[in-house]
């Protein structure tokens, strides 16, 4: 029986588009059913139970809280929360801290941020506003700076396996598994790909023929191919994971995009030829006085290029998650078939767009990296003297 590819593609696209909606609905299903007559916690009780943090009781606040929770990293992996019953479905992750010595314990000690964790006589608490771990006392006291309002407690150096780190490791393993099998299939089948990795072969060829070779050149493109392929599939896989009900937002994390941009920056500058640095510090073909003026501007451009890479990827992914989750949350605020239908339709269309953005951002980051590598290896084409 021959199955047409188009219906399968349509079903796959619909499934991907519905995933963020399922994720948000699962998170808010029971937590939004808060009894109207339930007495709100006083500030004193909230401080005692949640270190200055009270669970939101109105729907708008809950939508805002879940949207914020979705885009932030966390020290445990929670798939589903029922605040009415006080239940969380998920699993803890290892907490690794350096605070005058190594402290390793399970994030379950924090009880989803509601308890103080003790390790070798030291006490730590997770702040609900930024999700970071602070050193505290046995009661979990958080001192706030009067000027900034941010916690002034000491912070240990955090090497924990957070939710983002977990998915970075999963993505690395997935990429290793797929592409090692793809490489082995070439050897076994006389240069012809086979198996699951065959799906990604057209993308590999596209990156080589349409990104690497045109922008870097036939002579130098091979030494950058491994990085370009790694960065493309790394960003793509993490973007796709971000659209699933797993609720991860790795590429919408500024520290992750900063690290990726720094890698491109280092590779560009450490593999650059003399002509590249000559154009920056002593640009040929212009008067000598202008060369002195242009040198700091060109040097500033070297720093701005990776900065633009970082902001572009972070802003597009982060903003997409915020907008999508906010629109889905409108269904729980409207509570009417008209408003909910409109919100669902808009979120569905936006989810389809997010799939396109997931591929587009991976492509743009890879393309611009290849452009920078190409400029770093460009041969000398200018003449010093003009007749």
Short mmCIF file of C-alpha atoms in Angstrom, two decimals:
data_model
loop_
_atom_site.label_atom_id
_atom_site.label_comp_id
_atom_site.label_asym_id
_atom_site.label_seq_id
_atom_site.Cartn_x
_atom_site.Cartn_y
_atom_site.Cartn_z
CA UNK A 1 0.00 0.00 0.00
CA UNK A 2 1.43 3.35 -1.09
CA UNK A 3 0.77 6.26 1.28
CA UNK A 4 0.91 9.77 -0.10
CA UNK A 5 3.53 11.96 1.55
CA UNK A 6 1.38 15.11 1.64
CA UNK A 7 -1.20 13.87 4.20
CA UNK A 8 1.65 12.67 6.43
CA UNK A 9 3.33 16.06 6.21
CA UNK A 10 0.04 17.76 7.05
CA UNK A 11 -0.54 15.51 10.07
CA UNK A 12 3.03 16.10 11.27
CA UNK A 13 2.64 19.87 10.92
CA UNK A 14 -0.68 19.82 12.82
CA UNK A 15 0.81 17.70 15.60
CA UNK A 16 3.77 20.05 16.01
CA UNK A 17 1.49 23.09 16.00
CA UNK A 18 -0.80 21.65 18.69
CA UNK A 19 2.04 20.66 21.02
CA UNK A 20 2.48 24.06 22.73
CA UNK A 21 -1.30 24.25 23.27
CA UNK A 22 -1.34 20.81 24.89
CA UNK A 23 1.63 21.82 27.04
CA UNK A 24 -0.06 24.96 28.35
CA UNK A 25 -3.43 23.27 28.82
CA UNK A 26 -1.86 20.49 30.88
CA UNK A 27 -0.09 23.04 33.05
CA UNK A 28 -3.18 25.13 33.75
CA UNK A 29 -5.89 22.47 33.75
CA UNK A 30 -6.28 21.97 37.46
CA UNK A 31 -4.34 24.94 38.75
CA UNK A 32 -6.87 27.39 37.30
CA UNK A 33 -9.74 25.68 39.12
CA UNK A 34 -9.11 27.60 42.32
CA UNK A 35 -12.05 27.97 44.66
CA UNK A 36 -13.33 31.54 44.64
CA UNK A 37 -14.05 31.55 48.37
CA UNK A 38 -10.57 30.34 49.32
CA UNK A 39 -8.95 32.86 51.64
CA UNK A 40 -5.75 34.36 50.20
CA UNK A 41 -2.57 33.86 52.13
CA UNK A 42 -1.30 36.76 54.15
CA UNK A 43 2.16 38.11 53.44
CA UNK A 44 3.43 36.56 56.67
CA UNK A 45 2.08 33.12 55.80
CA UNK A 46 3.35 33.40 52.23
CA UNK A 47 6.79 34.32 53.50
CA UNK A 48 6.85 31.40 55.90
CA UNK A 49 5.65 28.85 53.33
CA UNK A 50 7.16 30.05 50.08
CA UNK A 51 10.03 32.39 50.96
CA UNK A 52 8.13 35.54 50.02
CA UNK A 53 6.21 33.93 47.17
CA UNK A 54 2.49 33.17 47.16
CA UNK A 55 0.88 31.10 44.44
CA UNK A 56 -1.33 33.28 42.18
CA UNK A 57 -5.04 32.80 42.78
CA UNK A 58 -6.62 34.68 39.81
CA UNK A 59 -6.48 33.36 36.26
CA UNK A 60 -4.60 36.31 34.76
CA UNK A 61 -1.85 36.01 37.36
CA UNK A 62 -1.67 32.25 36.80
CA UNK A 63 -1.35 32.69 33.02
CA UNK A 64 1.45 35.19 33.61
CA UNK A 65 3.13 32.85 36.12
CA UNK A 66 2.98 29.82 33.79
CA UNK A 67 4.26 31.88 30.85
CA UNK A 68 7.20 33.03 32.97
CA UNK A 69 7.78 29.48 34.22
CA UNK A 70 7.84 28.19 30.63
CA UNK A 71 10.61 30.53 29.44
CA UNK A 72 12.81 30.24 32.56
CA UNK A 73 15.25 27.46 33.34
CA UNK A 74 14.61 25.26 36.40
CA UNK A 75 16.46 22.85 38.68
CA UNK A 76 13.87 20.11 38.25
CA UNK A 77 11.89 18.72 35.32
CA UNK A 78 8.16 19.18 35.83
CA UNK A 79 5.73 17.98 33.18
CA UNK A 80 2.52 18.72 35.06
CA UNK A 81 1.53 20.62 38.20
CA UNK A 82 -1.69 20.52 40.20
CA UNK A 83 -1.46 23.27 42.81
CA UNK A 84 -4.93 22.49 44.15
CA UNK A 85 -3.78 19.02 45.20
CA UNK A 86 -0.16 20.07 45.68
CA UNK A 87 1.09 17.47 43.20
CA UNK A 88 3.91 17.75 40.65
CA UNK A 89 4.57 15.15 37.95
CA UNK A 90 8.21 15.03 36.90
CA UNK A 91 11.60 14.14 38.27
CA UNK A 92 14.40 15.92 40.18
CA UNK A 93 17.77 16.84 38.71
CA UNK A 94 21.21 16.88 40.37
CA UNK A 95 22.22 20.13 42.08
CA UNK A 96 25.98 20.78 41.99
CA UNK A 97 27.22 23.80 43.94
CA UNK A 98 30.64 25.15 44.88
CA UNK A 99 30.51 27.00 48.19
CA UNK A 100 33.78 26.61 50.09
CA UNK A 101 33.68 23.03 48.88
CA UNK A 102 31.59 20.84 46.60
CA UNK A 103 27.92 20.30 47.45
CA UNK A 104 26.01 17.67 45.45
CA UNK A 105 22.40 16.75 46.23
CA UNK A 106 19.04 16.16 44.54
CA UNK A 107 16.77 19.08 43.66
CA UNK A 108 13.96 17.16 45.40
CA UNK A 109 15.29 18.71 48.63
CA UNK A 110 13.85 22.03 47.47
CA UNK A 111 10.33 20.50 47.03
CA UNK A 112 9.76 22.59 43.87
CA UNK A 113 11.18 25.71 45.49
CA UNK A 114 9.01 25.57 48.59
CA UNK A 115 11.61 24.24 51.06
CA UNK A 116 15.10 25.02 52.27
CA UNK A 117 17.77 22.49 51.24
CA UNK A 118 20.56 21.59 53.66
CA UNK A 119 23.98 20.33 52.55
CA UNK A 120 26.96 19.82 54.88
CA UNK A 121 25.65 22.42 57.33
CA UNK A 122 24.86 25.04 54.66
CA UNK A 123 21.32 26.07 53.70
CA UNK A 124 20.13 27.00 50.23
CA UNK A 125 16.87 28.20 48.72
CA UNK A 126 15.56 28.74 45.17
CA UNK A 127 14.28 32.27 44.60
CA UNK A 128 10.94 32.20 42.76
CA UNK A 129 11.53 35.42 40.86
CA UNK A 130 14.72 34.46 39.03
CA UNK A 131 14.97 30.68 39.65
CA UNK A 132 18.50 31.01 41.07
CA UNK A 133 19.92 29.37 44.19
CA UNK A 134 20.90 31.57 47.14
CA UNK A 135 22.63 30.82 50.41
CA UNK A 136 20.35 31.37 53.37
CA UNK A 137 19.67 30.36 56.97
CA UNK A 138 17.61 27.51 58.37
CA UNK A 139 14.39 29.52 57.94
CA UNK A 140 15.10 30.38 54.29
CA UNK A 141 15.37 34.14 54.81
CA UNK A 142 15.91 36.18 51.65
CA UNK A 143 17.29 39.70 52.09
CA UNK A 144 16.44 42.17 49.33
CA UNK A 145 18.55 45.12 48.25
CA UNK A 146 16.68 48.36 49.01
CA UNK A 147 17.73 50.04 45.76
CA UNK A 148 17.33 47.23 43.22
CA UNK A 149 14.87 44.91 45.00
CA UNK A 150 17.02 41.91 44.05
CA UNK A 151 18.16 39.33 46.65
CA UNK A 152 21.38 40.34 48.40
CA UNK A 153 22.13 36.85 49.78
CA UNK A 154 25.37 35.19 48.74
CA UNK A 155 25.15 32.96 45.67
CA UNK A 156 27.18 29.75 45.36
CA UNK A 157 28.78 28.89 42.03
CA UNK A 158 26.13 26.75 40.32
CA UNK A 159 27.18 23.81 38.11
CA UNK A 160 23.80 22.07 38.37
CA UNK A 161 22.25 19.91 35.66
CA UNK A 162 19.24 22.15 35.03
CA UNK A 163 16.40 21.48 32.58
CA UNK A 164 18.25 23.40 29.83
CA UNK A 165 21.50 21.53 30.46
CA UNK A 166 19.60 18.23 30.40
CA UNK A 167 18.20 18.98 26.94
CA UNK A 168 21.58 20.15 25.69
CA UNK A 169 22.95 16.74 26.70
CA UNK A 170 19.96 14.96 25.12
CA UNK A 171 20.44 16.94 21.90
CA UNK A 172 24.17 16.15 21.85
CA UNK A 173 23.46 12.43 22.31
CA UNK A 174 20.73 12.52 19.65
CA UNK A 175 23.00 14.25 17.14
CA UNK A 176 25.85 11.84 17.88
CA UNK A 177 23.56 8.82 17.48
CA UNK A 178 21.94 10.03 14.23
CA UNK A 179 25.02 11.23 12.39
CA UNK A 180 27.34 8.42 13.44
CA UNK A 181 24.79 5.97 12.04
CA UNK A 182 24.48 8.12 8.90
CA UNK A 183 28.26 8.11 8.41
CA UNK A 184 28.45 4.33 8.90
CA UNK A 185 25.65 3.79 6.38
CA UNK A 186 27.76 5.48 3.69
CA UNK A 187 30.59 3.01 4.29
CA UNK A 188 28.26 0.00 4.27
CA UNK A 189 26.22 0.96 1.20
CA UNK A 190 28.89 2.28 -1.12
CA UNK A 191 28.32 5.99 -0.48
CA UNK A 192 24.52 5.77 -0.31
CA UNK A 193 22.77 6.86 2.91
CA UNK A 194 20.28 4.54 4.59
CA UNK A 195 18.26 4.38 7.78
CA UNK A 196 16.74 7.19 9.84
CA UNK A 197 19.71 9.50 9.25
CA UNK A 198 18.82 9.59 5.57
CA UNK A 199 16.14 12.19 6.42
CA UNK A 200 18.87 14.67 7.33
CA UNK A 201 21.12 14.01 4.33
CA UNK A 202 19.48 16.71 2.14
CA UNK A 203 20.07 19.26 4.91
CA UNK A 204 23.72 18.25 5.20
CA UNK A 205 24.18 18.58 1.42
CA UNK A 206 22.32 21.92 1.42
CA UNK A 207 24.58 23.37 4.13
CA UNK A 208 27.64 22.24 2.17
CA UNK A 209 26.54 23.35 -1.31
CA UNK A 210 24.42 26.43 -0.55
CA UNK A 211 25.96 27.86 2.63
CA UNK A 212 29.56 26.72 3.15
CA UNK A 213 30.99 26.65 -0.39
CA UNK A 214 29.42 29.92 -1.71
CA UNK A 215 30.34 31.93 1.41
CA UNK A 216 33.70 30.41 2.40
CA UNK A 217 35.01 29.05 -0.91
CA UNK A 218 36.06 25.68 -2.27
CA UNK A 219 39.55 26.04 -0.81
CA UNK A 220 38.67 26.58 2.87
CA UNK A 221 35.10 25.37 3.44
CA UNK A 222 35.99 21.84 4.62
CA UNK A 223 37.67 22.94 7.87
CA UNK A 224 34.47 24.74 8.92
CA UNK A 225 31.92 22.13 7.83
CA UNK A 226 31.91 20.21 11.12
CA UNK A 227 31.14 23.36 13.09
CA UNK A 228 28.49 24.61 10.65
CA UNK A 229 26.68 21.26 10.65
CA UNK A 230 26.89 21.01 14.45
CA UNK A 231 25.58 24.52 15.06
CA UNK A 232 22.73 24.15 12.55
CA UNK A 233 21.36 20.87 13.92
CA UNK A 234 22.05 21.86 17.53
CA UNK A 235 19.92 25.01 17.20
CA UNK A 236 17.30 23.25 15.07
CA UNK A 237 16.79 20.32 17.47
CA UNK A 238 16.59 22.59 20.51
CA UNK A 239 14.12 24.89 18.72
CA UNK A 240 11.92 21.89 17.91
CA UNK A 241 12.15 20.63 21.51
CA UNK A 242 10.93 24.07 22.57
CA UNK A 243 7.69 23.56 20.61
CA UNK A 244 6.87 20.25 22.31
CA UNK A 245 4.89 19.75 25.56
CA UNK A 246 8.24 19.21 27.31
CA UNK A 247 8.30 22.94 27.96
CA UNK A 248 11.95 23.79 27.31
CA UNK A 249 13.33 27.12 26.13
CA UNK A 250 17.05 26.55 25.64
CA UNK A 251 17.69 28.76 22.61
CA UNK A 252 15.57 31.49 24.23
CA UNK A 253 18.15 31.64 27.02
CA UNK A 254 20.59 34.53 26.60
CA UNK A 255 23.52 32.63 28.14
CA UNK A 256 23.12 29.82 25.58
CA UNK A 257 23.00 32.13 22.58
CA UNK A 258 25.93 34.09 24.05
CA UNK A 259 27.99 30.89 24.24
CA UNK A 260 27.16 29.97 20.63
CA UNK A 261 28.05 33.49 19.44
CA UNK A 262 31.36 33.37 21.35
CA UNK A 263 32.24 30.09 19.58
CA UNK A 264 31.66 31.72 16.18
CA UNK A 265 33.68 34.76 17.30
CA UNK A 266 36.65 32.67 18.45
CA UNK A 267 36.70 30.43 15.37
CA UNK A 268 36.46 33.46 13.06
CA UNK A 269 39.34 35.34 14.67
CA UNK A 270 41.65 32.43 15.41
CA UNK A 271 41.44 31.08 11.85
CA UNK A 272 41.59 34.46 10.09
CA UNK A 273 44.41 35.21 7.64
CA UNK A 274 46.68 38.27 7.46
CA UNK A 275 44.45 39.93 4.88
CA UNK A 276 41.52 39.90 7.35
CA UNK A 277 43.50 41.71 10.06
CA UNK A 278 45.05 43.99 7.45
CA UNK A 279 41.60 45.19 6.40
CA UNK A 280 40.74 45.93 10.03
CA UNK A 281 43.87 47.76 11.22
CA UNK A 282 45.25 49.18 7.94
CA UNK A 283 42.53 49.13 5.29
CA UNK A 284 44.00 49.13 1.77
CA UNK A 285 42.78 51.42 -0.96
CA UNK A 286 41.97 54.43 1.26
CA UNK A 287 44.04 57.46 2.34
CA UNK A 288 46.31 56.88 5.33
CA UNK A 289 44.48 59.37 7.54
CA UNK A 290 41.20 57.56 6.89
CA UNK A 291 42.86 54.24 7.77
CA UNK A 292 43.52 55.56 11.28
CA UNK A 293 39.87 56.67 11.61
CA UNK A 294 38.45 53.42 10.20
CA UNK A 295 40.60 51.05 12.31
CA UNK A 296 38.63 51.44 15.60
CA UNK A 297 35.32 51.30 13.70
CA UNK A 298 36.33 48.05 11.97
CA UNK A 299 37.58 46.62 15.29
CA UNK A 300 34.23 47.50 16.89
CA UNK A 301 32.52 45.65 14.04
CA UNK A 302 34.43 42.50 14.98
CA UNK A 303 32.73 42.57 18.39
CA UNK A 304 29.30 43.65 17.11
CA UNK A 305 29.00 40.75 14.66
CA UNK A 306 28.76 37.95 17.29
CA UNK A 307 26.64 40.23 19.49
CA UNK A 308 24.08 40.51 16.68
CA UNK A 309 24.11 36.71 16.32
CA UNK A 310 23.37 36.34 20.04
CA UNK A 311 20.53 38.88 20.17
CA UNK A 312 18.87 37.74 16.93
CA UNK A 313 18.53 34.09 18.00
CA UNK A 314 17.58 34.90 21.60
CA UNK A 315 15.02 37.59 20.79
CA UNK A 316 13.19 35.64 18.07
CA UNK A 317 12.85 32.43 20.09
CA UNK A 318 12.10 34.12 23.43
CA UNK A 319 9.52 36.49 21.94
CA UNK A 320 7.87 33.64 20.05
CA UNK A 321 7.41 31.62 23.25
CA UNK A 322 6.04 34.62 25.18
CA UNK A 323 3.53 35.58 22.46
CA UNK A 324 2.38 32.00 21.86
CA UNK A 325 1.89 31.20 25.55
CA UNK A 326 0.08 34.52 26.11
CA UNK A 327 -2.35 33.87 23.25
CA UNK A 328 -3.05 30.33 24.50
CA UNK A 329 -3.65 31.77 27.97
CA UNK A 330 -6.41 33.98 26.58
CA UNK A 331 -8.56 30.84 26.21
CA UNK A 332 -8.58 30.42 29.99
CA UNK A 333 -9.29 34.13 30.53
CA UNK A 334 -12.16 34.48 28.03
CA UNK A 335 -13.94 31.24 29.01
CA UNK A 336 -16.30 31.63 26.05
CA UNK A 337 -16.59 29.66 22.84
CA UNK A 338 -16.01 32.77 20.69
CA UNK A 339 -12.93 34.03 22.49
CA UNK A 340 -11.49 30.56 23.00
CA UNK A 341 -12.03 29.63 19.36
CA UNK A 342 -10.31 32.80 18.16
CA UNK A 343 -7.41 32.27 20.59
CA UNK A 344 -7.06 28.63 19.55
CA UNK A 345 -7.07 29.52 15.85
CA UNK A 346 -4.53 32.28 16.29
CA UNK A 347 -2.26 30.12 18.46
CA UNK A 348 -2.50 27.29 15.91
CA UNK A 349 -1.42 29.58 13.06
CA UNK A 350 1.34 31.04 15.22
CA UNK A 351 2.54 27.53 16.10
CA UNK A 352 2.88 26.73 12.40
CA UNK A 353 4.88 29.95 12.05
CA UNK A 354 7.05 28.93 15.01
CA UNK A 355 8.02 25.73 13.20
CA UNK A 356 9.20 27.88 10.29
CA UNK A 357 11.07 30.16 12.70
CA UNK A 358 12.77 27.11 14.27
CA UNK A 359 14.30 26.20 10.90
CA UNK A 360 14.86 29.81 9.84
CA UNK A 361 16.83 30.80 12.95
CA UNK A 362 19.07 27.74 12.63
CA UNK A 363 19.65 28.64 8.97
CA UNK A 364 20.36 32.33 9.70
CA UNK A 365 22.86 31.58 12.48
CA UNK A 366 24.67 29.07 10.26
CA UNK A 367 24.60 31.36 7.22
CA UNK A 368 25.99 34.37 9.09
CA UNK A 369 28.67 32.22 10.74
CA UNK A 370 29.72 31.02 7.27
CA UNK A 371 29.81 34.65 6.05
CA UNK A 372 32.13 35.60 8.92
CA UNK A 373 34.36 32.59 8.23
CA UNK A 374 34.46 33.55 4.56
CA UNK A 375 35.50 37.13 5.35
CA UNK A 376 38.23 35.80 7.66
CA UNK A 377 39.70 33.72 4.81
CA UNK A 378 39.19 36.16 1.94
CA UNK A 379 42.17 36.54 -0.34
CA UNK A 380 43.80 39.90 -1.10
CA UNK A 381 42.03 41.61 -4.01
CA UNK A 382 42.90 45.25 -3.52
CA UNK A 383 45.84 47.16 -4.83
CA UNK A 384 47.67 49.53 -2.55
CA UNK A 385 48.43 51.98 -5.31
CA UNK A 386 45.98 53.44 -7.78
CA UNK A 387 47.17 54.81 -11.08
#
